[in-house]
PDB file of C-alpha atoms in Angstrom:
ATOM      1  CA  UNK A  80      22.749 -83.559 -20.002  1.00 48.00           C
ATOM      2  CA  UNK A  81      22.951 -79.966 -21.189  1.00 41.00           C
ATOM      3  CA  UNK A  82      23.463 -78.791 -17.527  1.00 45.00           C
ATOM      4  CA  UNK A  83      25.859 -80.959 -17.019  1.00 50.00           C
ATOM      5  CA  UNK A  84      27.847 -79.983 -19.788  1.00 48.00           C
ATOM      6  CA  UNK A  85      27.850 -76.337 -19.181  1.00 41.00           C
ATOM      7  CA  UNK A  86      28.878 -76.756 -15.198  1.00 44.00           C
ATOM      8  CA  UNK A  87      31.504 -79.614 -17.180  1.00 51.00           C
ATOM      9  CA  UNK A  88      32.824 -76.305 -19.486  1.00 43.00           C
ATOM     10  CA  UNK A  89      32.565 -73.989 -16.549  1.00 42.00           C
ATOM     11  CA  UNK A  90      34.861 -76.092 -14.384  1.00 47.00           C
ATOM     12  CA  UNK A  91      37.553 -76.281 -17.030  1.00 50.00           C
ATOM     13  CA  UNK A  92      37.476 -72.917 -16.960  1.00 41.00           C
ATOM     14  CA  UNK A  93      37.911 -72.497 -13.740  1.00 46.00           C
ATOM     15  CA  UNK A  94      40.726 -74.675 -13.219  1.00 45.00           C
ATOM     16  CA  UNK A  95      42.603 -73.682 -16.336  1.00 44.00           C
ATOM     17  CA  UNK A  96      42.463 -69.843 -14.758  1.00 45.00           C
ATOM     18  CA  UNK A  97      43.461 -70.892 -11.032  1.00 47.00           C
ATOM     19  CA  UNK A  98      47.066 -71.219 -11.780  1.00 46.00           C
ATOM     20  CA  UNK A  99      47.115 -68.114 -12.546  1.00 43.00           C
ATOM     21  CA  UNK A 100      45.191 -66.195 -10.150  1.00 43.00           C
ATOM     22  CA  UNK A 101      47.466 -68.455  -7.610  1.00 43.00           C
ATOM     23  CA  UNK A 102      50.675 -66.667  -9.413  1.00 51.00           C
ATOM     24  CA  UNK A 103      49.204 -63.047  -9.070  1.00 68.00           C
ATOM     25  CA  UNK A 104      48.108 -63.073  -5.742  1.00 89.00           C
ATOM     26  CA  UNK A 105      49.517 -60.641  -3.518  1.00 97.00           C
ATOM     27  CA  UNK A 106      52.318 -62.390  -1.025  1.00 98.00           C
ATOM     28  CA  UNK A 107      52.745 -61.445   2.036  1.00 98.00           C
ATOM     29  CA  UNK A 108      55.801 -62.685   4.636  1.00 98.00           C
ATOM     30  CA  UNK A 109      54.805 -62.591   8.607  1.00 98.00           C
ATOM     31  CA  UNK A 110      58.478 -62.889  10.871  1.00 98.00           C
ATOM     32  CA  UNK A 111      57.234 -63.461  14.508  1.00 98.00           C
ATOM     33  CA  UNK A 112      60.683 -61.958  16.487  1.00 98.00           C
ATOM     34  CA  UNK A 113      62.004 -62.897  19.947  1.00 98.00           C
ATOM     35  CA  UNK A 114      61.384 -66.315  19.529  1.00 98.00           C
ATOM     36  CA  UNK A 115      62.941 -67.968  22.673  1.00 98.00           C
ATOM     37  CA  UNK A 116      62.454 -66.161  26.380  1.00 97.00           C
ATOM     38  CA  UNK A 117      59.291 -68.170  27.301  1.00 97.00           C
ATOM     39  CA  UNK A 118      57.735 -71.826  27.282  1.00 97.00           C
ATOM     40  CA  UNK A 119      55.039 -70.070  25.696  1.00 97.00           C
ATOM     41  CA  UNK A 120      56.615 -69.179  22.435  1.00 98.00           C
ATOM     42  CA  UNK A 121      56.128 -72.347  21.828  1.00 98.00           C
ATOM     43  CA  UNK A 122      52.354 -71.805  20.790  1.00 98.00           C
ATOM     44  CA  UNK A 123      53.106 -70.012  17.845  1.00 98.00           C
ATOM     45  CA  UNK A 124      53.971 -73.134  16.568  1.00 98.00           C
ATOM     46  CA  UNK A 125      50.263 -73.595  16.153  1.00 97.00           C
ATOM     47  CA  UNK A 126      49.433 -70.587  14.208  1.00 98.00           C
ATOM     48  CA  UNK A 127      47.626 -72.288  11.084  1.00 97.00           C
ATOM     49  CA  UNK A 128      49.876 -70.324   8.038  1.00 96.00           C
ATOM     50  CA  UNK A 129      53.687 -70.367   6.382  1.00 97.00           C
ATOM     51  CA  UNK A 130      55.094 -68.310   8.753  1.00 98.00           C
ATOM     52  CA  UNK A 131      58.750 -66.940   9.514  1.00 98.00           C
ATOM     53  CA  UNK A 132      59.625 -67.414  13.154  1.00 98.00           C
ATOM     54  CA  UNK A 133      63.269 -64.887  14.749  1.00 98.00           C
ATOM     55  CA  UNK A 134      64.813 -66.921  17.513  1.00 98.00           C
ATOM     56  CA  UNK A 135      67.201 -64.677  19.971  1.00 98.00           C
ATOM     57  CA  UNK A 136      70.247 -67.040  20.372  1.00 98.00           C
ATOM     58  CA  UNK A 137      71.262 -68.430  23.668  1.00 98.00           C
ATOM     59  CA  UNK A 138      67.712 -68.010  25.185  1.00 98.00           C
ATOM     60  CA  UNK A 139      65.954 -70.627  27.435  1.00 98.00           C
ATOM     61  CA  UNK A 140      64.007 -72.161  25.000  1.00 98.00           C
ATOM     62  CA  UNK A 141      66.396 -71.470  21.773  1.00 98.00           C
ATOM     63  CA  UNK A 142      66.774 -75.063  21.197  1.00 97.00           C
ATOM     64  CA  UNK A 143      63.930 -76.484  22.075  1.00 98.00           C
ATOM     65  CA  UNK A 144      61.833 -73.994  19.507  1.00 98.00           C
ATOM     66  CA  UNK A 145      64.221 -74.306  16.931  1.00 98.00           C
ATOM     67  CA  UNK A 146      64.041 -78.401  16.952  1.00 98.00           C
ATOM     68  CA  UNK A 147      59.989 -78.431  17.070  1.00 98.00           C
ATOM     69  CA  UNK A 148      59.912 -75.873  14.263  1.00 98.00           C
ATOM     70  CA  UNK A 149      62.165 -77.661  12.366  1.00 97.00           C
ATOM     71  CA  UNK A 150      60.575 -81.169  12.391  1.00 97.00           C
ATOM     72  CA  UNK A 151      57.189 -79.183  11.553  1.00 97.00           C
ATOM     73  CA  UNK A 152      59.159 -77.725   8.350  1.00 97.00           C
ATOM     74  CA  UNK A 153      58.713 -74.264   9.703  1.00 98.00           C
ATOM     75  CA  UNK A 154      61.229 -71.459   8.883  1.00 98.00           C
ATOM     76  CA  UNK A 155      63.621 -70.426  10.944  1.00 98.00           C
ATOM     77  CA  UNK A 156      65.449 -66.702  11.119  1.00 98.00           C
ATOM     78  CA  UNK A 157      68.323 -66.372  13.594  1.00 98.00           C
ATOM     79  CA  UNK A 158      67.603 -62.494  15.362  1.00 98.00           C
ATOM     80  CA  UNK A 159      71.079 -60.830  15.987  1.00 98.00           C
ATOM     81  CA  UNK A 160      70.682 -58.580  19.448  1.00 98.00           C
ATOM     82  CA  UNK A 161      72.410 -55.308  18.114  1.00 98.00           C
ATOM     83  CA  UNK A 162      73.285 -52.541  19.943  1.00 98.00           C
ATOM     84  CA  UNK A 163      70.521 -49.968  20.570  1.00 97.00           C
ATOM     85  CA  UNK A 164      71.019 -45.842  20.338  1.00 96.00           C
ATOM     86  CA  UNK A 165      69.035 -46.259  23.743  1.00 93.00           C
ATOM     87  CA  UNK A 166      71.252 -48.578  25.798  1.00 87.00           C
ATOM     88  CA  UNK A 167      69.100 -51.393  26.388  1.00 92.00           C
ATOM     89  CA  UNK A 168      69.980 -54.748  27.371  1.00 91.00           C
ATOM     90  CA  UNK A 169      70.929 -57.038  24.349  1.00 94.00           C
ATOM     91  CA  UNK A 170      70.807 -60.431  25.966  1.00 94.00           C
ATOM     92  CA  UNK A 171      73.638 -62.802  25.211  1.00 96.00           C
ATOM     93  CA  UNK A 172      74.897 -63.154  22.184  1.00 97.00           C
ATOM     94  CA  UNK A 173      74.828 -59.019  21.181  1.00 98.00           C
ATOM     95  CA  UNK A 174      76.980 -57.281  18.873  1.00 98.00           C
ATOM     96  CA  UNK A 175      78.144 -53.834  19.627  1.00 98.00           C
ATOM     97  CA  UNK A 176      79.866 -51.071  17.687  1.00 97.00           C
ATOM     98  CA  UNK A 177      83.157 -51.359  20.782  1.00 97.00           C
ATOM     99  CA  UNK A 178      84.053 -54.780  19.309  1.00 98.00           C
ATOM    100  CA  UNK A 179      86.809 -54.997  16.658  1.00 98.00           C
ATOM    101  CA  UNK A 180      85.843 -57.754  13.676  1.00 98.00           C
ATOM    102  CA  UNK A 181      86.942 -60.933  15.483  1.00 98.00           C
ATOM    103  CA  UNK A 182      85.266 -60.581  18.285  1.00 98.00           C
ATOM    104  CA  UNK A 183      82.227 -59.547  16.479  1.00 98.00           C
ATOM    105  CA  UNK A 184      82.263 -62.611  13.630  1.00 98.00           C
ATOM    106  CA  UNK A 185      83.326 -64.525  16.920  1.00 98.00           C
ATOM    107  CA  UNK A 186      80.076 -63.535  18.051  1.00 98.00           C
ATOM    108  CA  UNK A 187      78.052 -63.926  15.403  1.00 98.00           C
ATOM    109  CA  UNK A 188      79.696 -67.347  14.220  1.00 98.00           C
ATOM    110  CA  UNK A 189      79.148 -68.999  17.640  1.00 98.00           C
ATOM    111  CA  UNK A 190      75.343 -67.918  17.685  1.00 98.00           C
ATOM    112  CA  UNK A 191      74.600 -69.548  14.163  1.00 98.00           C
ATOM    113  CA  UNK A 192      76.459 -72.018  14.792  1.00 98.00           C
ATOM    114  CA  UNK A 193      74.462 -72.905  17.614  1.00 98.00           C
ATOM    115  CA  UNK A 194      71.180 -72.658  15.719  1.00 98.00           C
ATOM    116  CA  UNK A 195      71.794 -74.573  12.246  1.00 97.00           C
ATOM    117  CA  UNK A 196      68.565 -74.871  11.133  1.00 97.00           C
ATOM    118  CA  UNK A 197      68.109 -71.077  10.696  1.00 98.00           C
ATOM    119  CA  UNK A 198      68.210 -69.294   6.741  1.00 98.00           C
ATOM    120  CA  UNK A 199      68.581 -66.194   7.378  1.00 98.00           C
ATOM    121  CA  UNK A 200      69.587 -63.311  10.073  1.00 98.00           C
ATOM    122  CA  UNK A 201      67.610 -60.242  11.306  1.00 98.00           C
ATOM    123  CA  UNK A 202      68.679 -57.378  13.437  1.00 98.00           C
ATOM    124  CA  UNK A 203      67.173 -57.150  17.071  1.00 98.00           C
ATOM    125  CA  UNK A 204      67.217 -54.050  18.280  1.00 97.00           C
ATOM    126  CA  UNK A 205      70.103 -52.294  16.461  1.00 97.00           C
ATOM    127  CA  UNK A 206      69.121 -48.915  15.683  1.00 97.00           C
ATOM    128  CA  UNK A 207      72.800 -47.856  16.585  1.00 98.00           C
ATOM    129  CA  UNK A 208      74.844 -50.397  15.601  1.00 98.00           C
ATOM    130  CA  UNK A 209      72.948 -50.598  11.670  1.00 98.00           C
ATOM    131  CA  UNK A 210      73.629 -47.667  11.199  1.00 98.00           C
ATOM    132  CA  UNK A 211      77.611 -48.179  11.461  1.00 98.00           C
ATOM    133  CA  UNK A 212      79.059 -49.152   7.906  1.00 98.00           C
ATOM    134  CA  UNK A 213      81.919 -51.380   8.955  1.00 98.00           C
ATOM    135  CA  UNK A 214      80.428 -53.269  12.185  1.00 98.00           C
ATOM    136  CA  UNK A 215      78.059 -54.791   9.299  1.00 98.00           C
ATOM    137  CA  UNK A 216      80.191 -55.117   6.654  1.00 98.00           C
ATOM    138  CA  UNK A 217      81.998 -57.869   9.476  1.00 98.00           C
ATOM    139  CA  UNK A 218      78.252 -58.992   9.897  1.00 98.00           C
ATOM    140  CA  UNK A 219      77.646 -59.697   6.360  1.00 98.00           C
ATOM    141  CA  UNK A 220      81.068 -61.188   5.430  1.00 98.00           C
ATOM    142  CA  UNK A 221      80.157 -64.229   7.888  1.00 98.00           C
ATOM    143  CA  UNK A 222      76.555 -64.384   6.175  1.00 98.00           C
ATOM    144  CA  UNK A 223      78.410 -63.941   2.819  1.00 98.00           C
ATOM    145  CA  UNK A 224      80.432 -67.200   4.119  1.00 98.00           C
ATOM    146  CA  UNK A 225      76.863 -69.654   4.978  1.00 98.00           C
ATOM    147  CA  UNK A 226      74.802 -68.634   1.964  1.00 98.00           C
ATOM    148  CA  UNK A 227      72.225 -66.662   4.809  1.00 98.00           C
ATOM    149  CA  UNK A 228      69.984 -63.906   4.005  1.00 98.00           C
ATOM    150  CA  UNK A 229      69.519 -60.392   5.922  1.00 98.00           C
ATOM    151  CA  UNK A 230      65.965 -59.065   6.916  1.00 98.00           C
ATOM    152  CA  UNK A 231      66.774 -54.950   8.508  1.00 98.00           C
ATOM    153  CA  UNK A 232      64.125 -54.915  10.431  1.00 98.00           C
ATOM    154  CA  UNK A 233      64.818 -51.288   9.410  1.00 98.00           C
ATOM    155  CA  UNK A 234      64.544 -49.749  13.506  1.00 97.00           C
ATOM    156  CA  UNK A 235      66.021 -46.637  12.311  1.00 98.00           C
ATOM    157  CA  UNK A 236      65.221 -44.841   9.241  1.00 97.00           C
ATOM    158  CA  UNK A 237      69.330 -44.515   9.209  1.00 97.00           C
ATOM    159  CA  UNK A 238      70.307 -48.359   9.014  1.00 98.00           C
ATOM    160  CA  UNK A 239      73.326 -49.012   6.474  1.00 98.00           C
ATOM    161  CA  UNK A 240      72.712 -52.785   6.420  1.00 98.00           C
ATOM    162  CA  UNK A 241      70.893 -52.970   3.381  1.00 98.00           C
ATOM    163  CA  UNK A 242      73.239 -51.350   1.697  1.00 98.00           C
ATOM    164  CA  UNK A 243      76.058 -52.664   3.079  1.00 98.00           C
ATOM    165  CA  UNK A 244      74.458 -56.278   2.046  1.00 98.00           C
ATOM    166  CA  UNK A 245      74.117 -55.005  -1.761  1.00 98.00           C
ATOM    167  CA  UNK A 246      78.065 -54.468  -1.440  1.00 98.00           C
ATOM    168  CA  UNK A 247      79.140 -57.496   0.072  1.00 98.00           C
ATOM    169  CA  UNK A 248      76.789 -59.762  -2.087  1.00 97.00           C
ATOM    170  CA  UNK A 249      74.549 -60.622   0.700  1.00 98.00           C
ATOM    171  CA  UNK A 250      70.711 -61.399  -0.108  1.00 98.00           C
ATOM    172  CA  UNK A 251      68.283 -59.357   1.155  1.00 98.00           C
ATOM    173  CA  UNK A 252      64.806 -57.765   2.354  1.00 98.00           C
ATOM    174  CA  UNK A 253      63.305 -55.030   4.656  1.00 98.00           C
ATOM    175  CA  UNK A 254      60.577 -55.118   7.155  1.00 98.00           C
ATOM    176  CA  UNK A 255      57.784 -52.811   5.998  1.00 98.00           C
ATOM    177  CA  UNK A 256      55.322 -53.115   8.531  1.00 98.00           C
ATOM    178  CA  UNK A 257      55.237 -53.672  12.358  1.00 98.00           C
ATOM    179  CA  UNK A 258      51.905 -55.294  13.165  1.00 98.00           C
ATOM    180  CA  UNK A 259      51.826 -54.839  17.558  1.00 98.00           C
ATOM    181  CA  UNK A 260      53.527 -51.984  18.140  1.00 96.00           C
ATOM    182  CA  UNK A 261      50.808 -50.904  19.771  1.00 98.00           C
ATOM    183  CA  UNK A 262      49.016 -54.494  21.624  1.00 98.00           C
ATOM    184  CA  UNK A 263      45.036 -52.568  20.464  1.00 98.00           C
ATOM    185  CA  UNK A 264      43.053 -55.549  18.104  1.00 98.00           C
ATOM    186  CA  UNK A 265      42.135 -52.425  16.429  1.00 98.00           C
ATOM    187  CA  UNK A 266      45.674 -50.539  15.627  1.00 98.00           C
ATOM    188  CA  UNK A 267      46.627 -54.129  14.857  1.00 98.00           C
ATOM    189  CA  UNK A 268      44.103 -54.429  12.511  1.00 98.00           C
ATOM    190  CA  UNK A 269      45.674 -51.307  10.644  1.00 98.00           C
ATOM    191  CA  UNK A 270      48.712 -52.338  10.635  1.00 98.00           C
ATOM    192  CA  UNK A 271      47.316 -54.822   8.943  1.00 98.00           C
ATOM    193  CA  UNK A 272      45.581 -53.621   6.581  1.00 98.00           C
ATOM    194  CA  UNK A 273      48.554 -51.282   5.979  1.00 98.00           C
ATOM    195  CA  UNK A 274      50.779 -54.557   4.954  1.00 98.00           C
ATOM    196  CA  UNK A 275      47.918 -55.691   2.272  1.00 98.00           C
ATOM    197  CA  UNK A 276      48.335 -52.022   1.012  1.00 98.00           C
ATOM    198  CA  UNK A 277      51.728 -52.337   0.696  1.00 98.00           C
ATOM    199  CA  UNK A 278      51.630 -56.342  -0.673  1.00 98.00           C
ATOM    200  CA  UNK A 279      48.901 -54.985  -3.563  1.00 97.00           C
ATOM    201  CA  UNK A 280      51.394 -52.164  -4.718  1.00 97.00           C
ATOM    202  CA  UNK A 281      54.628 -53.799  -4.955  1.00 95.00           C
ATOM    203  CA  UNK A 282      52.954 -57.380  -4.764  1.00 95.00           C
ATOM    204  CA  UNK A 283      54.629 -58.627  -1.707  1.00 97.00           C
ATOM    205  CA  UNK A 284      55.469 -57.189   1.880  1.00 98.00           C
ATOM    206  CA  UNK A 285      56.686 -58.263   5.357  1.00 98.00           C
ATOM    207  CA  UNK A 286      55.767 -57.768   8.252  1.00 98.00           C
ATOM    208  CA  UNK A 287      57.059 -58.187  12.060  1.00 98.00           C
ATOM    209  CA  UNK A 288      55.107 -59.015  15.199  1.00 98.00           C
ATOM    210  CA  UNK A 289      56.469 -59.918  18.323  1.00 98.00           C
ATOM    211  CA  UNK A 290      55.158 -63.551  20.081  1.00 98.00           C
ATOM    212  CA  UNK A 291      52.833 -61.259  23.084  1.00 98.00           C
ATOM    213  CA  UNK A 292      49.640 -62.585  24.130  1.00 97.00           C
ATOM    214  CA  UNK A 293      47.810 -60.354  22.037  1.00 98.00           C
ATOM    215  CA  UNK A 294      49.336 -60.823  18.687  1.00 98.00           C
ATOM    216  CA  UNK A 295      48.933 -64.601  19.087  1.00 98.00           C
ATOM    217  CA  UNK A 296      45.481 -64.116  19.336  1.00 98.00           C
ATOM    218  CA  UNK A 297      44.474 -61.873  16.357  1.00 98.00           C
ATOM    219  CA  UNK A 298      46.969 -63.713  14.058  1.00 98.00           C
ATOM    220  CA  UNK A 299      44.896 -66.381  14.808  1.00 98.00           C
ATOM    221  CA  UNK A 300      41.802 -64.518  13.574  1.00 98.00           C
ATOM    222  CA  UNK A 301      43.085 -62.957  10.640  1.00 98.00           C
ATOM    223  CA  UNK A 302      45.662 -65.553   9.083  1.00 98.00           C
ATOM    224  CA  UNK A 303      42.928 -68.074   8.042  1.00 97.00           C
ATOM    225  CA  UNK A 304      41.356 -64.773   6.207  1.00 98.00           C
ATOM    226  CA  UNK A 305      44.221 -63.770   3.612  1.00 97.00           C
ATOM    227  CA  UNK A 306      43.679 -66.438   1.291  1.00 96.00           C
ATOM    228  CA  UNK A 307      40.349 -65.419   0.199  1.00 96.00           C
ATOM    229  CA  UNK A 308      41.077 -61.855   0.100  1.00 97.00           C
ATOM    230  CA  UNK A 309      43.580 -62.471  -2.216  1.00 96.00           C
ATOM    231  CA  UNK A 310      46.865 -62.581  -0.178  1.00 98.00           C
ATOM    232  CA  UNK A 311      49.201 -65.428  -0.336  1.00 98.00           C
ATOM    233  CA  UNK A 312      51.292 -66.421   3.157  1.00 98.00           C
ATOM    234  CA  UNK A 313      54.743 -67.320   2.074  1.00 98.00           C
ATOM    235  CA  UNK A 314      58.425 -67.640   3.800  1.00 98.00           C
ATOM    236  CA  UNK A 315      60.243 -64.507   3.860  1.00 98.00           C
ATOM    237  CA  UNK A 316      63.229 -66.378   1.630  1.00 98.00           C
ATOM    238  CA  UNK A 317      60.700 -66.622  -0.540  1.00 97.00           C
ATOM    239  CA  UNK A 318      60.804 -62.940  -1.144  1.00 97.00           C
ATOM    240  CA  UNK A 319      64.237 -62.856  -1.227  1.00 97.00           C
ATOM    241  CA  UNK A 320      64.417 -65.123  -3.793  1.00 95.00           C
ATOM    242  CA  UNK A 321      61.612 -63.797  -5.915  1.00 90.00           C
ATOM    243  CA  UNK A 322      62.993 -59.736  -5.051  1.00 88.00           C
ATOM    244  CA  UNK A 323      66.056 -61.490  -7.204  1.00 88.00           C
ATOM    245  CA  UNK A 324      65.039 -63.262  -9.798  1.00 86.00           C
ATOM    246  CA  UNK A 325      62.876 -60.273 -10.606  1.00 78.00           C
ATOM    247  CA  UNK A 326      65.685 -57.398 -10.350  1.00 78.00           C
ATOM    248  CA  UNK A 327      67.857 -59.993 -12.406  1.00 80.00           C
ATOM    249  CA  UNK A 328      64.578 -60.059 -15.010  1.00 77.00           C
ATOM    250  CA  UNK A 329      65.113 -56.353 -15.047  1.00 77.00           C
ATOM    251  CA  UNK A 330      68.585 -55.277 -15.509  1.00 71.00           C
ATOM    252  CA  UNK A 331      69.778 -54.204 -18.703  1.00 70.00           C
ATOM    253  CA  UNK A 332      72.005 -56.648 -20.851  1.00 60.00           C
ATOM    254  CA  UNK A 333      75.526 -55.278 -21.302  1.00 53.00           C
ATOM    255  CA  UNK A 334      78.732 -57.138 -22.717  1.00 49.00           C
ATOM    256  CA  UNK A 335      81.205 -57.200 -20.364  1.00 48.00           C
ATOM    257  CA  UNK A 336      80.538 -55.748 -18.339  1.00 39.00           C
ATOM    258  CA  UNK A 337      78.921 -57.049 -14.177  1.00 36.00           C
ATOM    259  CA  UNK A 338      75.669 -55.415 -13.041  1.00 36.00           C
ATOM    260  CA  UNK A 339      75.933 -54.658  -8.936  1.00 37.00           C
ATOM    261  CA  UNK A 340      71.932 -55.305  -7.994  1.00 36.00           C
ATOM    262  CA  UNK A 341      71.188 -52.083  -5.633  1.00 36.00           C
ATOM    263  CA  UNK A 342      67.629 -52.232  -5.541  1.00 35.00           C
ATOM    264  CA  UNK A 343      66.040 -51.972  -2.087  1.00 37.00           C
ATOM    265  CA  UNK A 344      62.524 -52.871  -1.215  1.00 38.00           C
TER     266      UNK A 344
END
């Protein structure tokens, strides 16, 4: 009888502390980019955990993927092709530095209309375009009107995307780690450990991965381990929302003053 009482008492303590443990878990978001060109992309929806998928516009499987992902409650982004410094082909829906405001916003608007399920946007390539403030301002104007956030893939250290997003009033966040620039399993493990380190330090971190078979196998093995290691896998939109809640909590209260939050992780 005494043993049962002790067991019940310990169980009660564990249940009481469980919400605290969950609240303190470092949060990780993993975004799978470059979705839409291959039928095998559909298999990525079978990966465990709460992942975010970023779909290239006007690609052969973009609509099919978005429909099935939405049925499963998966979070989606629009992966907007943007001009790079090495002049790589952008594919359909690409934004370039020689576009005027009307053409750029029309191109982006058409891409967004083709995938109404998306909650935000991130850049595909863009090492040149994200350095230019004017095209970024035109981009953010569209996102502001549609209530979408921006994830800066950070394909260049000179990116102006988040700075401009802050000026326009678009909620934003940035990528911390690319998981699979090197498809060797040991290299991906190194990147995953870096992601965990950043998440532990900052309480959250964002990784971008790609629809390679090697990446899929790696994530299939590693994602189920995160919870036991003290990490919570969440959609990237949750990190965006939490970021601005934290910034609002830290902002000093100044009467009759509007505070512009420009801190970027």
